[in-house]
Amino acid sequence: MRRKPVLAIVGRPNVGKSTLFNRLIGQRVAIVEDTPGVTRDRLYGESDWLGQPFVVIDTGGILFGESDPLLEQVRVQAQVAIHEADCILFLVDARDGLTPADSEVADLLRRSSKPTLLLVNKADNPKHWEDQRAEFFALGLGEPMPISSIHGHNVAEVLERAFARIGEQWQPESTEDSTEESVKIAIVGRPNVGKSSLLNAVLGEPRAIVSAIAGTTRDTLDTPFVWNGQPIVLIDTAGIKRPSRVQRSLEYYAQMRAERAIQRADVVVVVIDGAAGITHTDRRIAQKAAEAGRALLWAVNKWDLKEPPDGNLEQNTPAKNDFARLIQQQVKWLDYVPFVFLSALAGTGIERLLETCLTIADLHCMRVGTGELNRMMQQWLFERPYTRKGKTLKIYYATMASVRPPTIVLFVNAPEIVHFSYLRYLENQLRRKYEYTGVPIRWVVRAAHEERQK
Ligand code: GDP
Ligand code: GDP
């Protein structure tokens, strides 16, 4: 999926942002709005123009407190638009003429390098327009364009101009939404945890193995195969043995190989020895995978030594629960990582392993929509307000800026007060809501407007 171009509407209250938003989004939103009891999402909408899908943000939908001064509000709106949009639609009001708040926003927009269209709304009377044109032109944002959102006058031209401006600079993100369909799974772990055995167990069954291809480094081996119709590439570090003179530092080399495999993977299977429990090296390897932003899971191998393999390995048992709980206590910061219990030797738990890999690979590139994300953030903030150093946190706008791994950007009033533990709270809510397991989530907290001192 390619990123859609984003238009953001900015302007003082009552200039007609919401009316323009409805126009641009078209019928779909209007239908929702007419349904009693359904409040439409004013902040964020999608539509298409000549077959090109696009997104509209109405920054008037950002929620402010009663006590937030108007100037502060428009500054935040402008900042969000500058950060989010590919083209900004700056709306002013022909009836009011130019106001100080308009000039302030124009300043911010001019200093950013974002393409901006200056739209003079409610220009219902062409006679007045000639007198006003010069005044608005002086804002330094190019030729002002008279429109009437309510009558739809010039609205199609707005889109035409916006797309012309975007076309000059448009760069669809290419790396993040890779067209490659294969899910790359790396099997990593300490020596002797059973990586080779696991690899054999995975590939041993009649699956469509294409061929084994040496990885980009001599330390990994790539094996493509298809499982349940899904192309998978296994990146394996197991088979390659080091010369004997380095046997002493086997753990060290295992770690290096693991790190290289992690760099190339979507999903990292951290194999640990269920009979031995977790070690320092296991933790380090998992930590590396999380830091690299990969989806990851614990594959607890040799479980046959703990419980007879004839019992169903998929079933929860007290022993498994205890084991998982113990690890979660020892590695608190990775408590979102799921467990799969295996016996590579007996060949049990393998289907569950692959299933879990694909589930977390999906979550890894799942996008939570901006409208929904904002509604949830407001709800969670409301349920647990946050005050520190005499300031109360406000979240003006939230967006999942990228995936693989999911990265959430929060525009707030005071980034310096946001303690790690509060992000942790938000993250837990998010994880509960989406059953977001096995995927590290990154948080970026930004000031919603520039420091004025600067
Ligand atoms: P927002 O606060 O910027 O979102 O503004 P709204 O979209 O809620 O519009 C404020 C008021 O201006 C409403 O009463 C609209 O009906 C009115 N309005 C919006 N666009 C136009 C227009 O093109 N011409 C006229 N005459 N009124 C408009
Ligand atoms: P690697 O170094 O991580 O590739 O580990 P290997 O696959 O070579 O396995 C190391 C040892 O553990 C071998 O003796 C395997 O037979 C044994 N092993 C591997 N998987 C299992 C398992 O599921 N259960 C038991 N009991 N032993 C296993």
PDB file of C-alpha atoms in Angstrom, residues 52-316:
ATOM      1  CA  GLN A  52      -6.249   9.289  -6.887  1.00  0.00           C
ATOM      2  CA  PRO A  53      -7.047   8.534  -3.247  1.00  0.00           C
ATOM      3  CA  PHE A  54      -6.148  11.262  -0.794  1.00  0.00           C
ATOM      4  CA  VAL A  55      -6.545  12.143   2.846  1.00  0.00           C
ATOM      5  CA  VAL A  56      -7.924  15.363   4.318  1.00  0.00           C
ATOM      6  CA  ILE A  57      -7.156  16.555   7.821  1.00  0.00           C
ATOM      7  CA  ASP A  58      -9.344  19.294   9.249  1.00  0.00           C
ATOM      8  CA  THR A  59      -7.155  20.770  11.961  1.00  0.00           C
ATOM      9  CA  GLY A  60     -10.306  22.408  13.318  1.00  0.00           C
ATOM     10  CA  GLY A  61     -11.145  18.942  14.596  1.00  0.00           C
ATOM     11  CA  ILE A  62      -8.235  19.009  17.028  1.00  0.00           C
ATOM     12  CA  LEU A  63      -9.668  19.203  20.509  1.00  0.00           C
ATOM     13  CA  PHE A  64      -8.629  22.125  22.653  1.00  0.00           C
ATOM     14  CA  GLY A  65      -9.471  23.067  26.201  1.00  0.00           C
ATOM     15  CA  GLU A  66     -11.753  25.970  26.970  1.00  0.00           C
ATOM     16  CA  SER A  67      -8.841  27.950  28.345  1.00  0.00           C
ATOM     17  CA  ASP A  68      -6.541  27.573  25.328  1.00  0.00           C
ATOM     18  CA  PRO A  69      -6.094  30.985  23.725  1.00  0.00           C
ATOM     19  CA  LEU A  70      -7.124  31.273  20.091  1.00  0.00           C
ATOM     20  CA  LEU A  71      -3.644  32.168  18.941  1.00  0.00           C
ATOM     21  CA  GLU A  72      -2.266  29.110  20.663  1.00  0.00           C
ATOM     22  CA  GLN A  73      -4.858  26.944  18.939  1.00  0.00           C
ATOM     23  CA  VAL A  74      -4.122  28.144  15.435  1.00  0.00           C
ATOM     24  CA  ARG A  75      -0.403  27.794  16.074  1.00  0.00           C
ATOM     25  CA  VAL A  76      -0.846  24.162  17.068  1.00  0.00           C
ATOM     26  CA  GLN A  77      -3.086  23.559  14.067  1.00  0.00           C
ATOM     27  CA  ALA A  78      -0.534  25.060  11.721  1.00  0.00           C
ATOM     28  CA  GLN A  79       2.246  22.989  13.259  1.00  0.00           C
ATOM     29  CA  VAL A  80       0.326  19.745  12.894  1.00  0.00           C
ATOM     30  CA  ALA A  81      -0.496  20.617   9.303  1.00  0.00           C
ATOM     31  CA  ILE A  82       3.106  21.461   8.500  1.00  0.00           C
ATOM     32  CA  HIS A  83       4.244  18.148   9.887  1.00  0.00           C
ATOM     33  CA  GLU A  84       1.520  15.982   8.396  1.00  0.00           C
ATOM     34  CA  ALA A  85       0.457  17.453   5.089  1.00  0.00           C
ATOM     35  CA  ASP A  86       1.770  17.305   1.565  1.00  0.00           C
ATOM     36  CA  CYS A  87      -0.202  20.429   0.767  1.00  0.00           C
ATOM     37  CA  ILE A  88      -1.770  22.885   3.198  1.00  0.00           C
ATOM     38  CA  LEU A  89      -5.083  24.576   2.491  1.00  0.00           C
ATOM     39  CA  PHE A  90      -4.961  27.823   4.427  1.00  0.00           C
ATOM     40  CA  LEU A  91      -8.441  29.183   4.759  1.00  0.00           C
ATOM     41  CA  VAL A  92      -9.278  32.818   5.470  1.00  0.00           C
ATOM     42  CA  ASP A  93     -12.637  34.585   5.508  1.00  0.00           C
ATOM     43  CA  ALA A  94     -13.590  37.206   2.913  1.00  0.00           C
ATOM     44  CA  ARG A  95     -16.218  38.654   5.211  1.00  0.00           C
ATOM     45  CA  ASP A  96     -13.884  39.237   8.135  1.00  0.00           C
ATOM     46  CA  GLY A  97     -10.958  40.336   5.997  1.00  0.00           C
ATOM     47  CA  LEU A  98      -7.434  39.791   7.246  1.00  0.00           C
ATOM     48  CA  THR A  99      -7.013  39.299  11.016  1.00  0.00           C
ATOM     49  CA  PRO A 100      -3.890  39.171  13.241  1.00  0.00           C
ATOM     50  CA  ALA A 101      -4.376  35.418  13.726  1.00  0.00           C
ATOM     51  CA  ASP A 102      -4.358  34.971   9.936  1.00  0.00           C
ATOM     52  CA  SER A 103      -1.066  36.842   9.691  1.00  0.00           C
ATOM     53  CA  GLU A 104       0.416  34.709  12.458  1.00  0.00           C
ATOM     54  CA  VAL A 105      -0.498  31.468  10.702  1.00  0.00           C
ATOM     55  CA  ALA A 106       0.722  32.841   7.366  1.00  0.00           C
ATOM     56  CA  ASP A 107       4.087  33.508   9.020  1.00  0.00           C
ATOM     57  CA  LEU A 108       4.387  29.929  10.236  1.00  0.00           C
ATOM     58  CA  LEU A 109       3.358  28.504   6.896  1.00  0.00           C
ATOM     59  CA  ARG A 110       5.706  30.721   4.928  1.00  0.00           C
ATOM     60  CA  ARG A 111       8.649  29.630   7.056  1.00  0.00           C
ATOM     61  CA  SER A 112       7.875  25.976   6.466  1.00  0.00           C
ATOM     62  CA  SER A 113       8.667  24.672   3.034  1.00  0.00           C
ATOM     63  CA  LYS A 114       5.253  23.019   2.633  1.00  0.00           C
ATOM     64  CA  PRO A 115       3.236  23.816  -0.477  1.00  0.00           C
ATOM     65  CA  THR A 116       0.386  26.051   0.665  1.00  0.00           C
ATOM     66  CA  LEU A 117      -2.719  27.331  -1.076  1.00  0.00           C
ATOM     67  CA  LEU A 118      -4.261  30.513   0.260  1.00  0.00           C
ATOM     68  CA  LEU A 119      -8.030  30.128  -0.020  1.00  0.00           C
ATOM     69  CA  VAL A 120     -10.341  33.035   0.642  1.00  0.00           C
ATOM     70  CA  ASN A 121     -13.644  31.475   1.653  1.00  0.00           C
ATOM     71  CA  LYS A 122     -17.124  33.009   1.613  1.00  0.00           C
ATOM     72  CA  ALA A 123     -16.073  35.014  -1.427  1.00  0.00           C
ATOM     73  CA  ASP A 124     -19.693  34.900  -2.495  1.00  0.00           C
ATOM     74  CA  ASN A 125     -19.632  38.453  -3.751  1.00  0.00           C
ATOM     75  CA  PRO A 126     -17.238  38.947  -6.703  1.00  0.00           C
ATOM     76  CA  LYS A 127     -17.493  42.719  -6.437  1.00  0.00           C
ATOM     77  CA  HIS A 128     -15.747  42.843  -3.086  1.00  0.00           C
ATOM     78  CA  TRP A 129     -13.126  40.427  -4.231  1.00  0.00           C
ATOM     79  CA  GLU A 130     -11.116  42.879  -6.301  1.00  0.00           C
ATOM     80  CA  ASP A 131     -10.604  45.149  -3.275  1.00  0.00           C
ATOM     81  CA  GLN A 132      -9.582  42.265  -1.039  1.00  0.00           C
ATOM     82  CA  ARG A 133      -7.236  40.487  -3.364  1.00  0.00           C
ATOM     83  CA  ALA A 134      -4.270  42.811  -2.728  1.00  0.00           C
ATOM     84  CA  GLU A 135      -4.666  42.569   1.035  1.00  0.00           C
ATOM     85  CA  PHE A 136      -4.486  38.771   1.009  1.00  0.00           C
ATOM     86  CA  PHE A 137      -1.772  38.719  -1.615  1.00  0.00           C
ATOM     87  CA  ALA A 138       0.411  40.654   0.822  1.00  0.00           C
ATOM     88  CA  LEU A 139       0.539  37.588   3.094  1.00  0.00           C
ATOM     89  CA  GLY A 140       3.280  36.271   0.833  1.00  0.00           C
ATOM     90  CA  LEU A 141       1.651  32.923   0.125  1.00  0.00           C
ATOM     91  CA  GLY A 142       1.117  33.458  -3.566  1.00  0.00           C
ATOM     92  CA  GLU A 143      -2.061  34.226  -5.440  1.00  0.00           C
ATOM     93  CA  PRO A 144      -5.122  34.051  -3.156  1.00  0.00           C
ATOM     94  CA  MET A 145      -7.964  31.974  -4.530  1.00  0.00           C
ATOM     95  CA  PRO A 146     -11.555  32.959  -3.872  1.00  0.00           C
ATOM     96  CA  ILE A 147     -13.836  30.039  -3.040  1.00  0.00           C
ATOM     97  CA  SER A 148     -17.227  29.350  -1.562  1.00  0.00           C
ATOM     98  CA  SER A 149     -17.260  26.112   0.397  1.00  0.00           C
ATOM     99  CA  ILE A 150     -20.947  26.294   1.003  1.00  0.00           C
ATOM    100  CA  HIS A 151     -21.808  26.575  -2.686  1.00  0.00           C
ATOM    101  CA  GLY A 152     -18.911  24.468  -3.883  1.00  0.00           C
ATOM    102  CA  HIS A 153     -17.613  27.308  -5.969  1.00  0.00           C
ATOM    103  CA  ASN A 154     -13.978  26.694  -7.059  1.00  0.00           C
ATOM    104  CA  VAL A 155     -13.646  23.618  -4.841  1.00  0.00           C
ATOM    105  CA  ALA A 156     -12.696  21.339  -7.752  1.00  0.00           C
ATOM    106  CA  GLU A 157     -10.067  23.908  -8.714  1.00  0.00           C
ATOM    107  CA  VAL A 158      -8.673  23.689  -5.182  1.00  0.00           C
ATOM    108  CA  LEU A 159      -8.007  19.993  -5.667  1.00  0.00           C
ATOM    109  CA  GLU A 160      -6.559  20.580  -9.099  1.00  0.00           C
ATOM    110  CA  ARG A 161      -4.125  23.156  -7.771  1.00  0.00           C
ATOM    111  CA  ALA A 162      -3.305  21.136  -4.684  1.00  0.00           C
ATOM    112  CA  PHE A 163      -2.403  18.097  -6.751  1.00  0.00           C
ATOM    113  CA  ALA A 164      -0.377  20.205  -9.139  1.00  0.00           C
ATOM    114  CA  ARG A 165       1.616  21.502  -6.162  1.00  0.00           C
ATOM    115  CA  ILE A 166       1.979  18.050  -4.630  1.00  0.00           C
ATOM    116  CA  GLY A 167       3.053  16.638  -7.982  1.00  0.00           C
ATOM    117  CA  GLU A 168       6.098  18.872  -7.906  1.00  0.00           C
ATOM    118  CA  GLN A 169       7.367  17.320  -4.692  1.00  0.00           C
ATOM    119  CA  TRP A 170       5.512  14.068  -4.327  1.00  0.00           C
ATOM    120  CA  GLN A 171       7.567  11.169  -3.050  1.00  0.00           C
ATOM    121  CA  PRO A 172       5.537   8.131  -2.180  1.00  0.00           C
ATOM    122  CA  GLU A 173       7.310   6.203   0.550  1.00  0.00           C
ATOM    123  CA  SER A 174       8.890   3.232  -1.051  1.00  0.00           C
ATOM    124  CA  THR A 175      10.973   1.417   1.526  1.00  0.00           C
ATOM    125  CA  GLU A 176       8.384   1.048   4.218  1.00  0.00           C
ATOM    126  CA  ASP A 177       5.590  -0.505   2.235  1.00  0.00           C
ATOM    127  CA  SER A 178       7.739  -2.967   0.418  1.00  0.00           C
ATOM    128  CA  THR A 179       6.082  -4.790  -2.448  1.00  0.00           C
ATOM    129  CA  GLU A 180       7.947  -7.915  -1.508  1.00  0.00           C
ATOM    130  CA  GLU A 181       5.485 -10.481  -0.269  1.00  0.00           C
ATOM    131  CA  SER A 182       7.750 -12.941   1.468  1.00  0.00           C
ATOM    132  CA  VAL A 183       7.870 -12.822   5.222  1.00  0.00           C
ATOM    133  CA  LYS A 184      11.474 -13.108   6.337  1.00  0.00           C
ATOM    134  CA  ILE A 185      11.841 -15.151   9.478  1.00  0.00           C
ATOM    135  CA  ALA A 186      15.168 -15.423  11.287  1.00  0.00           C
ATOM    136  CA  ILE A 187      15.816 -18.337  13.638  1.00  0.00           C
ATOM    137  CA  VAL A 188      18.348 -17.198  16.203  1.00  0.00           C
ATOM    138  CA  GLY A 189      19.642 -18.285  19.580  1.00  0.00           C
ATOM    139  CA  ARG A 190      22.558 -19.590  21.581  1.00  0.00           C
ATOM    140  CA  PRO A 191      24.482 -22.680  20.478  1.00  0.00           C
ATOM    141  CA  ASN A 192      22.724 -25.962  21.266  1.00  0.00           C
ATOM    142  CA  VAL A 193      19.255 -24.577  21.928  1.00  0.00           C
ATOM    143  CA  GLY A 194      18.091 -26.544  18.881  1.00  0.00           C
ATOM    144  CA  LYS A 195      18.118 -24.118  15.943  1.00  0.00           C
ATOM    145  CA  SER A 196      19.267 -26.716  13.400  1.00  0.00           C
ATOM    146  CA  SER A 197      16.761 -29.222  14.707  1.00  0.00           C
ATOM    147  CA  LEU A 198      14.013 -26.616  14.469  1.00  0.00           C
ATOM    148  CA  LEU A 199      14.995 -25.729  10.940  1.00  0.00           C
ATOM    149  CA  ASN A 200      14.814 -29.374   9.963  1.00  0.00           C
ATOM    150  CA  ALA A 201      11.462 -29.746  11.660  1.00  0.00           C
ATOM    151  CA  VAL A 202      10.093 -26.736   9.776  1.00  0.00           C
ATOM    152  CA  LEU A 203      11.486 -27.787   6.413  1.00  0.00           C
ATOM    153  CA  GLY A 204      11.276 -31.511   6.938  1.00  0.00           C
ATOM    154  CA  GLU A 205       7.614 -31.770   6.101  1.00  0.00           C
ATOM    155  CA  PRO A 206       6.612 -31.830   2.463  1.00  0.00           C
ATOM    156  CA  ARG A 207       6.660 -28.121   1.754  1.00  0.00           C
ATOM    157  CA  ALA A 208       7.487 -26.388  -1.488  1.00  0.00           C
ATOM    158  CA  ILE A 209      11.129 -25.701  -0.813  1.00  0.00           C
ATOM    159  CA  VAL A 210      12.573 -23.794  -3.720  1.00  0.00           C
ATOM    160  CA  SER A 211      16.259 -23.877  -2.937  1.00  0.00           C
ATOM    161  CA  ALA A 212      18.743 -22.794  -0.351  1.00  0.00           C
ATOM    162  CA  ILE A 213      20.496 -19.580  -1.241  1.00  0.00           C
ATOM    163  CA  ALA A 214      23.492 -18.270   0.630  1.00  0.00           C
ATOM    164  CA  GLY A 215      22.566 -15.102   2.469  1.00  0.00           C
ATOM    165  CA  THR A 216      24.199 -11.791   1.827  1.00  0.00           C
ATOM    166  CA  THR A 217      26.796 -12.623   4.417  1.00  0.00           C
ATOM    167  CA  ARG A 218      28.484 -15.965   4.702  1.00  0.00           C
ATOM    168  CA  ASP A 219      26.948 -16.302   8.136  1.00  0.00           C
ATOM    169  CA  THR A 220      23.375 -16.820   7.107  1.00  0.00           C
ATOM    170  CA  LEU A 221      21.508 -19.130   4.805  1.00  0.00           C
ATOM    171  CA  ASP A 222      18.200 -18.245   3.163  1.00  0.00           C
ATOM    172  CA  THR A 223      15.624 -20.917   2.477  1.00  0.00           C
ATOM    173  CA  PRO A 224      12.440 -19.853   0.679  1.00  0.00           C
ATOM    174  CA  PHE A 225       9.344 -22.004   1.072  1.00  0.00           C
ATOM    175  CA  VAL A 226       5.580 -21.674   1.007  1.00  0.00           C
ATOM    176  CA  TRP A 227       3.333 -22.356   3.990  1.00  0.00           C
ATOM    177  CA  ASN A 228      -0.447 -22.167   3.696  1.00  0.00           C
ATOM    178  CA  GLY A 229      -0.021 -20.148   0.526  1.00  0.00           C
ATOM    179  CA  GLN A 230       2.271 -17.627   2.189  1.00  0.00           C
ATOM    180  CA  PRO A 231       5.813 -17.263   0.792  1.00  0.00           C
ATOM    181  CA  ILE A 232       8.331 -17.327   3.601  1.00  0.00           C
ATOM    182  CA  VAL A 233      12.083 -16.989   3.650  1.00  0.00           C
ATOM    183  CA  LEU A 234      13.845 -18.634   6.548  1.00  0.00           C
ATOM    184  CA  ILE A 235      17.041 -16.906   7.525  1.00  0.00           C
ATOM    185  CA  ASP A 236      19.089 -19.347   9.437  1.00  0.00           C
ATOM    186  CA  THR A 237      22.339 -18.989  11.263  1.00  0.00           C
ATOM    187  CA  ALA A 238      22.526 -22.527  12.512  1.00  0.00           C
ATOM    188  CA  GLY A 239      24.313 -24.651   9.992  1.00  0.00           C
ATOM    189  CA  ILE A 240      27.455 -22.647   9.658  1.00  0.00           C
ATOM    190  CA  LYS A 241      30.140 -23.800  12.001  1.00  0.00           C
ATOM    191  CA  ARG A 242      33.170 -21.738  12.870  1.00  0.00           C
ATOM    192  CA  PRO A 243      36.714 -23.058  12.727  1.00  0.00           C
ATOM    193  CA  SER A 244      37.683 -24.840  15.941  1.00  0.00           C
ATOM    194  CA  ARG A 245      40.101 -22.205  17.092  1.00  0.00           C
ATOM    195  CA  VAL A 246      37.220 -19.893  17.829  1.00  0.00           C
ATOM    196  CA  GLN A 247      35.121 -22.529  19.542  1.00  0.00           C
ATOM    197  CA  ARG A 248      35.924 -20.951  22.873  1.00  0.00           C
ATOM    198  CA  SER A 249      33.945 -17.852  22.018  1.00  0.00           C
ATOM    199  CA  LEU A 250      31.090 -19.707  20.462  1.00  0.00           C
ATOM    200  CA  GLU A 251      28.506 -17.685  22.329  1.00  0.00           C
ATOM    201  CA  TYR A 252      30.021 -14.498  21.063  1.00  0.00           C
ATOM    202  CA  TYR A 253      29.902 -15.617  17.446  1.00  0.00           C
ATOM    203  CA  ALA A 254      26.381 -16.891  17.879  1.00  0.00           C
ATOM    204  CA  GLN A 255      25.424 -13.435  18.996  1.00  0.00           C
ATOM    205  CA  MET A 256      27.131 -11.749  16.047  1.00  0.00           C
ATOM    206  CA  ARG A 257      25.437 -14.063  13.589  1.00  0.00           C
ATOM    207  CA  ALA A 258      22.124 -13.498  15.304  1.00  0.00           C
ATOM    208  CA  GLU A 259      22.528  -9.763  14.948  1.00  0.00           C
ATOM    209  CA  ARG A 260      23.214 -10.043  11.246  1.00  0.00           C
ATOM    210  CA  ALA A 261      20.213 -12.270  10.715  1.00  0.00           C
ATOM    211  CA  ILE A 262      18.067  -9.862  12.724  1.00  0.00           C
ATOM    212  CA  GLN A 263      19.014  -7.001  10.411  1.00  0.00           C
ATOM    213  CA  ARG A 264      17.550  -8.862   7.460  1.00  0.00           C
ATOM    214  CA  ALA A 265      14.409 -10.252   9.079  1.00  0.00           C
ATOM    215  CA  ASP A 266      10.803  -9.193   9.546  1.00  0.00           C
ATOM    216  CA  VAL A 267      10.187 -11.692  12.318  1.00  0.00           C
ATOM    217  CA  VAL A 268      12.780 -12.987  14.770  1.00  0.00           C
ATOM    218  CA  VAL A 269      12.303 -16.366  16.387  1.00  0.00           C
ATOM    219  CA  VAL A 270      14.400 -16.338  19.544  1.00  0.00           C
ATOM    220  CA  VAL A 271      14.964 -19.995  20.353  1.00  0.00           C
ATOM    221  CA  ILE A 272      15.580 -20.759  24.011  1.00  0.00           C
ATOM    222  CA  ASP A 273      16.120 -24.019  25.841  1.00  0.00           C
ATOM    223  CA  GLY A 274      13.006 -24.769  27.873  1.00  0.00           C
ATOM    224  CA  ALA A 275      14.861 -27.207  30.078  1.00  0.00           C
ATOM    225  CA  ALA A 276      17.598 -24.701  30.921  1.00  0.00           C
ATOM    226  CA  GLY A 277      15.577 -21.505  31.233  1.00  0.00           C
ATOM    227  CA  ILE A 278      16.625 -18.095  30.004  1.00  0.00           C
ATOM    228  CA  THR A 279      20.206 -16.828  29.991  1.00  0.00           C
ATOM    229  CA  HIS A 280      21.915 -13.498  29.616  1.00  0.00           C
ATOM    230  CA  THR A 281      22.664 -14.177  25.942  1.00  0.00           C
ATOM    231  CA  ASP A 282      19.022 -15.071  25.231  1.00  0.00           C
ATOM    232  CA  ARG A 283      17.938 -11.774  26.701  1.00  0.00           C
ATOM    233  CA  ARG A 284      20.530  -9.850  24.724  1.00  0.00           C
ATOM    234  CA  ILE A 285      19.496 -11.418  21.450  1.00  0.00           C
ATOM    235  CA  ALA A 286      15.814 -10.639  22.084  1.00  0.00           C
ATOM    236  CA  GLN A 287      16.732  -7.135  23.131  1.00  0.00           C
ATOM    237  CA  LYS A 288      18.639  -6.615  19.865  1.00  0.00           C
ATOM    238  CA  ALA A 289      15.663  -7.792  17.849  1.00  0.00           C
ATOM    239  CA  ALA A 290      13.344  -5.380  19.652  1.00  0.00           C
ATOM    240  CA  GLU A 291      15.786  -2.491  19.302  1.00  0.00           C
ATOM    241  CA  ALA A 292      16.061  -3.195  15.601  1.00  0.00           C
ATOM    242  CA  GLY A 293      12.271  -2.841  15.433  1.00  0.00           C
ATOM    243  CA  ARG A 294      11.579  -6.414  14.422  1.00  0.00           C
ATOM    244  CA  ALA A 295       8.592  -8.515  15.353  1.00  0.00           C
ATOM    245  CA  LEU A 296       9.742 -11.239  17.727  1.00  0.00           C
ATOM    246  CA  LEU A 297       8.669 -14.274  19.700  1.00  0.00           C
ATOM    247  CA  TRP A 298      10.128 -16.707  22.205  1.00  0.00           C
ATOM    248  CA  ALA A 299      10.361 -20.257  20.857  1.00  0.00           C
ATOM    249  CA  VAL A 300      10.727 -22.417  23.952  1.00  0.00           C
ATOM    250  CA  ASN A 301      12.333 -25.568  22.604  1.00  0.00           C
ATOM    251  CA  LYS A 302      13.019 -28.975  24.176  1.00  0.00           C
ATOM    252  CA  TRP A 303       9.733 -28.736  26.022  1.00  0.00           C
ATOM    253  CA  ASP A 304       9.536 -32.528  25.758  1.00  0.00           C
ATOM    254  CA  LEU A 305      12.057 -32.606  28.584  1.00  0.00           C
ATOM    255  CA  LYS A 306       9.577 -30.761  30.801  1.00  0.00           C
ATOM    256  CA  GLU A 307       6.304 -32.311  29.714  1.00  0.00           C
ATOM    257  CA  PRO A 308       5.734 -35.444  27.647  1.00  0.00           C
ATOM    258  CA  PRO A 309       5.528 -34.560  23.937  1.00  0.00           C
ATOM    259  CA  ASP A 310       2.519 -36.825  23.426  1.00  0.00           C
ATOM    260  CA  GLY A 311       0.448 -34.265  25.314  1.00  0.00           C
ATOM    261  CA  ASN A 312      -0.855 -31.502  23.103  1.00  0.00           C
ATOM    262  CA  LEU A 313       1.833 -28.801  22.968  1.00  0.00           C
ATOM    263  CA  GLU A 314      -0.690 -26.203  21.908  1.00  0.00           C
ATOM    264  CA  GLN A 315      -2.560 -26.552  25.161  1.00  0.00           C
ATOM    265  CA  ASN A 316      -1.893 -24.257  28.068  1.00  0.00           C
TER     266      ASN A 316
END
